[in-house]
Coordinates of C-alpha atoms in Angstrom, one line a residue:
M229 CA -0.1 0.0 0.1
H230 CA 1.2 3.5 -0.9
T231 CA 0.3 6.9 0.4
D232 CA 1.6 10.5 0.8
V233 CA 2.2 10.3 4.5
L234 CA 2.6 7.0 6.6
V235 CA 2.0 7.5 10.4
V236 CA 3.0 4.5 12.3
G237 CA 1.4 4.5 15.8
G238 CA -2.1 6.0 16.5
G239 CA -1.5 7.6 20.0
L240 CA -1.9 11.2 20.5
G241 CA 0.9 12.4 18.4
G242 CA 0.2 10.0 15.4
V243 CA -3.5 11.0 15.4
A244 CA -2.4 14.7 15.5
A245 CA 0.1 14.2 12.8
A246 CA -2.6 12.4 10.5
L247 CA -5.1 15.1 11.0
A248 CA -2.4 17.9 10.1
A249 CA -1.3 16.2 6.9
L250 CA -5.0 15.5 5.9
R251 CA -6.0 19.1 6.4
A252 CA -3.0 20.0 4.3
G253 CA -4.6 17.8 1.5
R254 CA -2.5 14.8 1.7
S255 CA -3.2 11.1 1.8
V256 CA -2.4 9.3 5.1
I257 CA -2.3 5.8 6.3
L258 CA -2.3 5.6 10.0
T259 CA -1.5 2.3 12.1
E260 CA -2.2 1.3 15.5
E261 CA -1.6 -2.0 17.4
F262 CA -4.3 -1.4 20.1
D263 CA -8.1 -1.4 19.8
W264 CA -8.2 2.2 20.5
L265 CA -6.8 5.3 18.9
G266 CA -5.3 7.9 21.3
G267 CA -2.6 6.3 23.2
Q268 CA -2.1 7.6 26.6
L269 CA -5.3 9.4 26.6
T270 CA -7.3 6.2 25.8
S271 CA -5.7 2.7 25.6
Q272 CA -3.3 3.7 28.4
G273 CA -6.1 5.3 30.4
V274 CA -4.2 8.4 31.6
P275 CA -6.2 11.7 32.0
P276 CA -4.6 14.6 30.4
D277 CA -1.6 16.0 32.4
E278 CA -1.7 19.8 31.4
H279 CA -0.2 23.1 32.4
T280 CA -2.1 25.6 34.4
W281 CA -2.8 28.1 31.4
V282 CA -4.3 25.2 29.2
E283 CA -7.9 26.9 29.4
Q284 CA -6.5 30.3 28.0
F285 CA -3.4 29.4 25.9
G286 CA -0.4 27.3 25.3
V287 CA -1.9 24.5 23.0
T288 CA -2.7 24.0 19.5
A289 CA -6.1 25.0 18.1
S290 CA -6.5 21.3 17.1
Y291 CA -5.8 20.1 20.5
R292 CA -8.4 22.6 22.1
A293 CA -10.8 21.3 19.6
L294 CA -10.1 17.6 21.0
R295 CA -10.8 19.0 24.6
D296 CA -13.9 21.1 23.4
G297 CA -15.1 18.0 21.7
I298 CA -14.9 15.9 24.9
R299 CA -16.7 18.4 27.0
D300 CA -19.5 18.5 24.3
Y301 CA -19.8 14.8 24.3
Y302 CA -20.6 14.9 28.0
R303 CA -23.2 17.8 27.4
R304 CA -24.8 15.9 24.4
H305 CA -24.8 12.3 25.8
Y306 CA -24.5 12.2 29.6
P307 CA -27.3 12.8 32.2
L308 CA -25.3 15.8 33.8
T309 CA -27.3 18.0 36.3
A310 CA -28.3 21.4 35.0
R311 CA -25.5 23.2 37.0
S312 CA -22.6 21.0 35.8
R313 CA -24.0 21.1 32.2
A314 CA -23.8 25.0 32.6
A315 CA -20.2 24.9 33.6
K316 CA -18.0 26.5 31.1
E317 CA -15.0 24.6 32.0
L318 CA -16.6 21.3 33.0
N319 CA -14.3 18.6 34.6
P320 CA -16.3 15.4 34.4
G321 CA -14.3 13.6 36.8
A322 CA -13.4 16.6 39.1
G323 CA -9.8 15.1 39.5
Y324 CA -7.1 17.2 40.8
V325 CA -4.6 16.3 38.3
S326 CA -6.2 17.8 35.3
K327 CA -8.8 20.5 34.5
L328 CA -10.3 17.8 32.1
C329 CA -10.5 14.4 33.7
H330 CA -12.8 12.1 31.7
E331 CA -13.6 8.5 30.7
P332 CA -11.3 7.4 28.0
R333 CA -14.1 6.1 25.9
V334 CA -15.4 9.5 25.3
A335 CA -12.1 10.6 24.0
V336 CA -12.1 7.7 21.5
A337 CA -15.4 8.9 20.4
V338 CA -14.1 12.3 19.7
I339 CA -11.0 11.1 17.8
E340 CA -12.9 9.0 15.7
S341 CA -15.4 11.9 14.9
L342 CA -12.4 14.0 14.0
L343 CA -11.1 11.4 11.5
A344 CA -14.6 10.4 10.1
P345 CA -14.7 12.6 7.2
Y346 CA -11.3 11.5 6.0
R347 CA -12.2 7.9 6.2
A348 CA -15.3 8.6 4.3
S349 CA -13.1 10.1 1.5
R350 CA -10.7 7.6 1.6
R351 CA -7.8 9.9 2.0
L352 CA -7.4 8.4 5.5
Q353 CA -6.9 4.6 6.0
V354 CA -6.7 3.2 9.5
L355 CA -4.8 -0.2 9.8
Q356 CA -5.8 -1.5 13.3
P357 CA -4.5 -3.5 15.1
Y358 CA -1.4 -3.5 13.3
K359 CA 2.2 -3.0 14.6
P360 CA 5.5 -2.6 12.7
V361 CA 7.6 -5.7 12.4
S362 CA 10.5 -4.8 9.8
A363 CA 11.6 -2.0 7.5
T364 CA 13.8 -1.4 4.6
T365 CA 16.0 1.4 3.8
D366 CA 17.9 3.0 0.6
G367 CA 20.8 4.9 1.9
D368 CA 19.6 7.6 4.1
R369 CA 16.0 7.1 3.4
V370 CA 13.4 4.8 4.8
A371 CA 11.9 2.8 1.7
S372 CA 9.3 0.8 3.3
V373 CA 7.7 -0.2 6.6
T374 CA 5.9 -3.9 7.1
V375 CA 3.4 -4.1 9.9
G376 CA 1.9 -7.2 11.1
H377 CA -1.8 -7.8 12.3
R378 CA -1.6 -8.4 16.2
D379 CA -3.8 -11.1 16.1
T380 CA -3.4 -13.1 13.0
G381 CA 0.1 -12.3 11.8
A382 CA -0.8 -11.0 8.3
E383 CA 1.5 -8.6 7.0
L384 CA 1.3 -5.6 4.8
T385 CA 4.1 -3.6 3.2
L386 CA 3.6 0.3 3.4
T387 CA 5.5 2.9 1.4
A388 CA 5.3 6.7 1.5
P389 CA 7.6 9.8 0.8
Y390 CA 7.4 10.6 4.5
I391 CA 7.3 8.2 7.5
L392 CA 6.6 9.3 10.8
D393 CA 7.0 7.4 13.9
A394 CA 4.4 7.8 16.4
T395 CA 4.8 4.7 18.2
E396 CA 5.1 4.9 22.1
T397 CA 8.6 3.5 22.1
G398 CA 10.1 4.8 19.1
E399 CA 9.7 1.3 17.4
L400 CA 10.8 2.3 13.9
L401 CA 14.1 3.6 15.0
P402 CA 15.7 0.3 15.5
L403 CA 13.8 -1.2 12.5
T404 CA 15.4 1.5 10.3
G405 CA 18.7 1.7 11.6
T406 CA 18.1 5.4 12.6
E407 CA 20.4 6.4 15.3
Y408 CA 18.7 7.0 18.8
V409 CA 19.5 7.2 22.5
T410 CA 17.8 5.6 25.6
G411 CA 17.6 6.0 29.1
F412 CA 20.1 8.5 31.1
E413 CA 22.7 10.4 29.2
S414 CA 25.8 11.4 31.2
Q415 CA 26.7 14.7 32.4
A416 CA 29.4 15.0 30.3
M417 CA 27.3 14.4 27.1
T418 CA 24.6 17.0 28.0
G419 CA 26.0 19.1 30.7
E420 CA 22.7 18.6 32.6
P421 CA 22.7 19.4 36.2
S422 CA 20.5 16.4 37.0
A423 CA 22.3 14.0 34.8
P424 CA 24.5 11.0 36.3
A425 CA 28.2 11.0 35.7
E426 CA 28.2 8.1 33.6
A427 CA 25.5 7.0 30.9
Q428 CA 22.9 4.5 31.6
P429 CA 21.2 3.5 28.6
L430 CA 18.8 0.8 30.4
N431 CA 18.0 3.2 33.2
M432 CA 14.3 4.2 32.2
Q433 CA 11.6 5.7 33.8
A434 CA 8.8 3.3 35.2
V435 CA 6.0 1.9 33.1
S436 CA 2.7 1.6 34.7
F437 CA -0.5 -0.6 33.7
C438 CA -3.3 1.9 34.9
F439 CA -6.9 0.4 35.9
A440 CA -10.4 2.1 36.9
V441 CA -12.2 1.2 39.8
D442 CA -15.6 2.3 41.7
H443 CA -16.7 1.4 45.1
V444 CA -20.3 -0.1 45.7
D445 CA -21.9 -2.4 48.0
G446 CA -20.8 -5.9 48.3
D447 CA -17.7 -8.3 48.4
H448 CA -16.0 -8.1 45.1
V449 CA -12.7 -9.6 46.2
G450 CA -11.3 -12.2 43.5
D451 CA -8.5 -14.6 43.4
K452 CA -5.2 -13.5 44.9
P453 CA -2.6 -12.7 42.2
A454 CA 0.1 -15.6 41.8
N455 CA 3.2 -13.1 42.8
Y456 CA 1.3 -11.2 45.4
A457 CA 3.6 -12.0 48.2
F458 CA 6.4 -10.7 46.4
W459 CA 4.9 -7.4 45.6
R460 CA 3.3 -7.1 49.2
N461 CA 6.7 -7.0 50.6
Y462 CA 8.3 -5.0 47.7
Q463 CA 10.1 -1.9 48.9
P464 CA 12.7 0.1 47.1
P465 CA 15.4 1.8 49.4
F466 CA 14.3 5.2 48.9
W467 CA 10.5 4.6 49.3
G468 CA 10.3 4.9 53.1
D469 CA 7.9 1.8 53.4
R470 CA 6.6 -1.0 51.2
M471 CA 5.3 0.3 47.7
L472 CA 2.0 -1.3 48.8
S473 CA 1.0 1.1 51.4
W474 CA -0.1 4.8 51.7
H475 CA 3.4 5.9 52.1
A476 CA 5.5 7.3 49.0
P477 CA 8.2 10.1 48.6
D478 CA 6.7 13.3 47.7
P479 CA 8.1 14.1 44.1
R480 CA 9.2 17.5 44.6
T481 CA 10.8 17.3 48.0
L482 CA 11.6 13.5 48.3
E483 CA 10.4 13.7 51.8
P484 CA 8.1 10.7 53.0
S485 CA 4.7 11.4 52.4
V486 CA 1.4 9.8 53.4
R487 CA -1.5 9.5 50.8
T488 CA -5.3 9.2 51.9
F489 CA -7.7 7.0 50.1
T490 CA -11.7 7.7 50.9
P491 CA -13.9 6.4 48.2
N492 CA -16.9 8.4 47.2
P493 CA -16.6 11.6 49.3
D494 CA -19.5 13.9 49.3
D495 CA -17.5 16.8 47.7
D496 CA -18.8 19.3 45.2
P497 CA -17.2 18.6 41.9
L498 CA -17.6 22.3 40.7
T499 CA -15.4 23.5 43.6
V500 CA -12.4 21.3 42.7
V501 CA -9.4 23.6 41.2
A502 CA -7.0 21.5 39.4
D503 CA -3.7 23.5 39.3
Q504 CA -0.4 21.6 39.1
R505 CA 1.3 25.1 39.6
K506 CA 0.1 24.6 43.3
T507 CA 0.2 21.0 43.9
G508 CA 0.6 17.6 42.0
G509 CA -2.9 16.8 43.6
D510 CA -2.2 13.1 44.7
T511 CA -2.5 13.7 48.5
N512 CA -6.0 12.2 48.4
L513 CA -5.6 9.3 45.8
W514 CA -9.5 8.8 45.2
T515 CA -9.8 12.5 43.8
F516 CA -6.3 12.6 42.2
R517 CA -7.1 11.0 38.8
R518 CA -11.0 10.6 39.4
I519 CA -12.6 10.3 36.0
A520 CA -16.2 10.4 36.9
A521 CA -17.6 12.4 39.8
R522 CA -21.1 11.0 40.5
Q523 CA -22.4 14.5 41.8
H524 CA -21.9 15.9 38.4
F525 CA -24.8 13.6 37.1
E526 CA -28.3 13.2 38.1
P527 CA -29.2 11.2 41.1
G528 CA -28.8 7.5 40.4
A529 CA -27.0 7.8 37.2
Y530 CA -23.7 6.7 38.7
E531 CA -23.6 4.1 41.6
S532 CA -20.2 5.5 42.5
D533 CA -17.4 7.8 41.5
I534 CA -15.0 6.4 39.1
C535 CA -11.3 6.5 40.0
L536 CA -8.3 5.8 37.6
V537 CA -5.5 4.3 39.4
N538 CA -2.2 5.9 38.1
W539 CA -0.4 6.2 41.4
P540 CA 3.1 5.9 42.8
M541 CA 2.6 2.2 43.9
I542 CA 1.9 0.9 40.4
D543 CA 5.2 2.2 39.0
Y544 CA 7.0 -1.0 37.8
L545 CA 10.8 -0.5 38.5
E546 CA 12.3 -4.1 38.0
G547 CA 13.4 -3.6 34.3
P548 CA 12.9 -1.8 31.0
V549 CA 10.1 -3.0 28.5
F550 CA 12.3 -2.5 25.2
D551 CA 15.6 -3.0 24.0
V552 CA 16.2 -5.8 26.5
P553 CA 15.7 -9.6 25.7
D554 CA 13.3 -10.0 28.5
A555 CA 11.1 -7.1 27.9
A556 CA 7.8 -9.3 27.8
K557 CA 8.7 -10.6 31.3
H558 CA 8.8 -7.0 32.6
L559 CA 5.6 -6.1 30.8
E560 CA 3.8 -9.1 32.5
G561 CA 5.6 -7.9 35.8
A562 CA 4.1 -4.6 35.4
K563 CA 0.5 -6.1 35.0
E564 CA 1.2 -8.3 38.0
L565 CA 2.1 -5.4 40.1
S566 CA -1.1 -3.7 39.3
R567 CA -3.1 -6.7 40.0
S568 CA -1.3 -7.1 43.3
V569 CA -2.2 -3.4 44.3
F570 CA -5.8 -3.8 43.4
Y571 CA -5.9 -7.1 45.5
W572 CA -4.2 -5.2 48.5
L573 CA -6.7 -2.2 48.0
Q574 CA -9.6 -4.8 48.5
T575 CA -8.1 -6.9 51.5
E576 CA -5.4 -5.2 53.3
A577 CA -5.3 -1.4 52.7
P578 CA -5.9 0.5 56.0
R579 CA -9.2 2.3 56.1
P580 CA -9.8 5.6 57.9
D581 CA -12.0 3.8 60.3
G582 CA -9.2 1.6 61.5
G583 CA -10.2 -1.6 59.6
T584 CA -8.5 -2.9 56.6
G585 CA -9.5 -3.4 52.9
F586 CA -12.2 -2.3 50.5
P587 CA -13.8 -5.2 49.3
G588 CA -16.4 -3.0 47.5
L589 CA -13.9 -1.9 45.0
R590 CA -14.7 -3.2 41.6
L591 CA -12.4 -3.2 38.7
R592 CA -13.9 -1.2 35.6
G593 CA -12.3 -2.7 32.8
D594 CA -15.2 -2.2 30.8
L595 CA -14.4 1.6 30.8
L596 CA -10.8 1.0 29.3
G597 CA -12.0 -1.5 26.7
S598 CA -10.3 -4.4 28.2
T599 CA -11.3 -7.9 29.5
D600 CA -8.7 -8.4 32.2
G601 CA -9.4 -5.2 34.1
L602 CA -6.5 -3.4 33.3
A603 CA -5.8 -0.6 30.5
Q604 CA -5.3 -2.1 27.0
A605 CA -1.6 -0.8 26.9
P606 CA 1.0 0.1 29.1
Y607 CA 1.5 3.7 30.2
I608 CA 4.9 4.4 28.5
R609 CA 6.7 7.6 30.0
E610 CA 9.9 7.3 28.3
S611 CA 10.5 6.3 24.6
R612 CA 13.6 5.8 22.5
R613 CA 14.8 9.3 21.2
I614 CA 16.3 10.2 17.8
A615 CA 19.7 11.4 17.9
A616 CA 18.6 14.8 16.7
E617 CA 19.9 17.9 14.8
Y618 CA 19.5 19.6 18.1
T619 CA 18.8 17.9 21.5
I620 CA 16.9 19.7 24.1
V621 CA 18.7 19.9 27.4
E622 CA 17.8 20.6 31.1
Q623 CA 19.6 23.9 30.9
D624 CA 17.3 25.0 28.1
L625 CA 14.3 25.4 30.3
S626 CA 15.1 24.7 34.1
V627 CA 14.0 27.6 36.3
A628 CA 17.0 26.8 38.4
V629 CA 19.3 27.5 35.7
R630 CA 17.4 30.1 33.5
G631 CA 15.8 32.1 36.2
S632 CA 13.9 35.0 35.1
A633 CA 15.2 34.8 31.7
G634 CA 12.7 31.9 30.9
A635 CA 13.4 29.1 28.5
V636 CA 15.5 29.3 25.4
E637 CA 13.8 31.1 22.7
Y638 CA 14.5 28.7 19.9
G639 CA 14.2 30.5 16.5
D640 CA 13.0 27.3 14.6
T641 CA 10.1 26.9 17.0
V642 CA 7.2 24.8 15.8
G643 CA 5.1 24.8 19.0
V644 CA 5.0 25.3 22.7
G645 CA 4.8 23.3 25.9
M646 CA 4.7 23.6 29.7
Y647 CA 5.2 21.0 32.4
R648 CA 7.5 20.5 35.3
I649 CA 10.5 18.2 34.3
D650 CA 8.6 15.1 36.0
L651 CA 10.6 11.8 36.0
H652 CA 9.1 8.8 37.9
P653 CA 11.4 6.5 39.8
S654 CA 13.5 4.4 37.3
T655 CA 14.7 1.1 36.5
G656 CA 18.1 1.9 37.8
G657 CA 16.7 2.4 41.4
D658 CA 16.6 6.2 40.8
N659 CA 14.1 8.3 43.1
Y660 CA 11.8 11.0 41.5
I661 CA 13.5 14.1 39.6
D662 CA 10.9 16.8 39.7
V663 CA 12.6 20.0 38.6
A664 CA 10.6 23.5 38.1
S665 CA 10.3 24.2 34.3
S666 CA 9.9 27.5 32.3
P667 CA 7.3 27.5 29.7
F668 CA 9.0 26.2 26.6
R669 CA 9.2 26.1 22.8
I670 CA 9.3 22.8 20.6
P671 CA 12.5 23.4 18.3
L672 CA 12.2 21.9 14.8
G673 CA 15.8 20.6 15.0
A674 CA 14.6 18.3 17.5
L675 CA 12.4 16.8 14.9
I676 CA 15.0 16.1 12.5
P677 CA 17.3 12.9 12.6
Q678 CA 21.0 13.5 12.3
R679 CA 21.3 11.4 9.2
V680 CA 18.0 9.8 8.1
D681 CA 16.1 12.1 5.5
N682 CA 12.6 11.1 5.5
L683 CA 11.6 9.6 9.0
L684 CA 10.3 12.2 11.4
P685 CA 9.4 11.8 15.1
A686 CA 5.8 12.2 16.1
S687 CA 5.5 11.1 19.6
K688 CA 7.9 11.3 22.7
N689 CA 10.7 10.2 20.3
L690 CA 12.0 13.5 19.5
G691 CA 15.3 14.8 20.4
T692 CA 15.0 15.2 24.1
T693 CA 17.3 13.7 27.0
H694 CA 16.2 11.4 29.5
I695 CA 15.8 14.5 31.6
T696 CA 13.8 16.9 29.4
N697 CA 11.8 13.8 28.3
G698 CA 10.0 14.5 31.6
C699 CA 8.4 17.7 30.6
Y700 CA 8.0 17.0 26.6
R701 CA 6.0 13.6 27.2
L702 CA 2.8 15.0 28.2
H703 CA -0.5 15.0 26.4
P704 CA -0.7 18.3 24.7
V705 CA 3.2 18.5 23.9
E706 CA 2.9 15.1 22.2
W707 CA 0.0 16.3 20.2
N708 CA 1.7 19.4 19.1
V709 CA 5.0 17.4 18.1
G710 CA 2.9 15.1 16.1
E711 CA 1.0 17.9 14.5
A712 CA 4.2 19.6 13.5
A713 CA 5.5 16.4 12.1
G714 CA 2.4 16.1 10.0
L715 CA 2.4 19.5 8.7
L716 CA 6.2 19.4 8.0
A717 CA 5.7 16.3 6.0
A718 CA 3.0 17.9 3.9
F719 CA 5.0 21.1 3.6
C720 CA 8.1 19.3 2.4
L721 CA 6.0 17.4 -0.3
D722 CA 4.4 20.7 -1.6
R723 CA 7.8 22.5 -1.8
G724 CA 10.0 19.4 -2.9
A725 CA 12.4 20.2 0.0
S726 CA 13.6 18.0 2.9
P727 CA 13.0 18.7 6.5
R728 CA 16.7 19.5 7.0
A729 CA 16.3 22.2 4.3
V730 CA 13.2 23.8 6.0
R731 CA 15.0 24.1 9.1
N732 CA 18.2 25.7 7.5
S733 CA 16.6 27.8 4.8
P734 CA 15.4 31.0 6.4
A735 CA 12.8 31.5 3.8
L736 CA 11.5 28.1 3.9
L737 CA 11.4 28.2 7.7
V738 CA 9.5 31.4 7.9
E739 CA 6.9 29.9 5.5
F740 CA 6.4 27.0 7.3
Q741 CA 6.2 28.7 10.7
S742 CA 3.5 31.0 9.1
R743 CA 1.6 27.8 7.8
L744 CA 1.8 26.6 11.4
S745 CA 0.4 29.6 12.8
D746 CA -2.4 29.6 10.2
Q747 CA -3.4 26.0 11.6
G748 CA -3.5 27.5 15.3
V749 CA -0.2 26.2 16.4
E750 CA 1.2 28.8 18.9
L751 CA 4.8 29.3 18.4
S752 CA 5.6 31.4 21.6
W753 CA 4.3 32.1 25.0
P754 CA 2.9 35.4 26.6
D755 CA 4.9 36.7 29.6
V756 CA 4.2 33.8 31.9
T757 CA 6.4 32.3 34.7
G758 CA 7.4 28.8 35.2
Y759 CA 6.7 26.6 38.3

């Protein structure tokens, strides 16, 4: 099969890339290995992690359309109370992590509606569930990518002038021989204050298998997981207690911290203020990533709130899940940890009343499109990353380094983002790294491989370091990266120019940035201060 732009991976970056190329008049093939498009927002089950100004500025127009579409879907289809329906900035879950916590299936419906007219015109073909299995190259160009059906193994060979890697782990990079890095770079390589003395390529952020729960009458305790005893007693040296406890380090101070867990509080969801400038919001784990607040809906519509479990205790630290021979073992281990956390919650977790266990907790895999109760896909925080023409480093945007000067103002900006440098504990035994960040730009140089001409990163695989991946990996930034990559591929086809030439030709760069602006991609920030 042949197309103008091939997008491999249907996460947020892949969807944004496909939409951008389609809006530019190009044909697109989009592949995805899981049952839902949307990646971390949907199949991975993670409500959007966003900056404090998201309702005003700092995201692309198409990302805002996605957010608006999610709210509109609730207003059209859900039995909201009149008061909640009238709320301009409706937060369906009233979670503290985000101003828009919601059920993943709603985001799937909105993404499908955005893509629907292009499917109907046949300019978009979605191959699902397919994942890349091999590739061919011709010199410094990728000639083809072969994808295999997840269930049947049937293979298709795909060709395109431009190929975008929007997979969660940068899967096309090793398949195509594109130079890349993983894990920690050394301080000698990057000059970063938070980098270690020696490079640690297999020391990567934890992955997590998220799951959703509600709490109703009855005893819903199931079978004890096979490795429950191991996980029940598991204690990293820096944790301060067993992971299966209410204790965990505070990400920003690393001091011991105690979380609380109170199912179905009688709080007013319209009074919840989700602002990560003030706090990470995870003091109360029930409301931290709540995706349905029952008080938003007409009485009786929901038996219970619905809580999305993406908590410190489900971070899997025993090994990386790619570029190692036992990756499958570690993926299964991450699942087993999440199952053990759920069983602990039902049977042994200390309750506020002095008892133990919450047997009324139920897994809500039906809300995540899965049969085993967990999210369809692991939450991947850190990908393979291209060796780029420009690599974004900590000192480009750290508040401690840059101070009042703000982040480096890249002249080749193709978008903006903002999040603290937020690194979860890692497979090498490191604690959180959580560094205040300035609102930053996305440099085009970070989207261009040093050698390969027609392969572009469109997800978390752009030219960041292990450190700066911590703020470039979040939902709106991934979307912006994908959108910029899709528009760049279309622009290069229109102009007969390479991505490298666009970056290094002032006239082409200005023209491309003008096209980005016309599509609602913000290229710079107003005068705001980081946190």
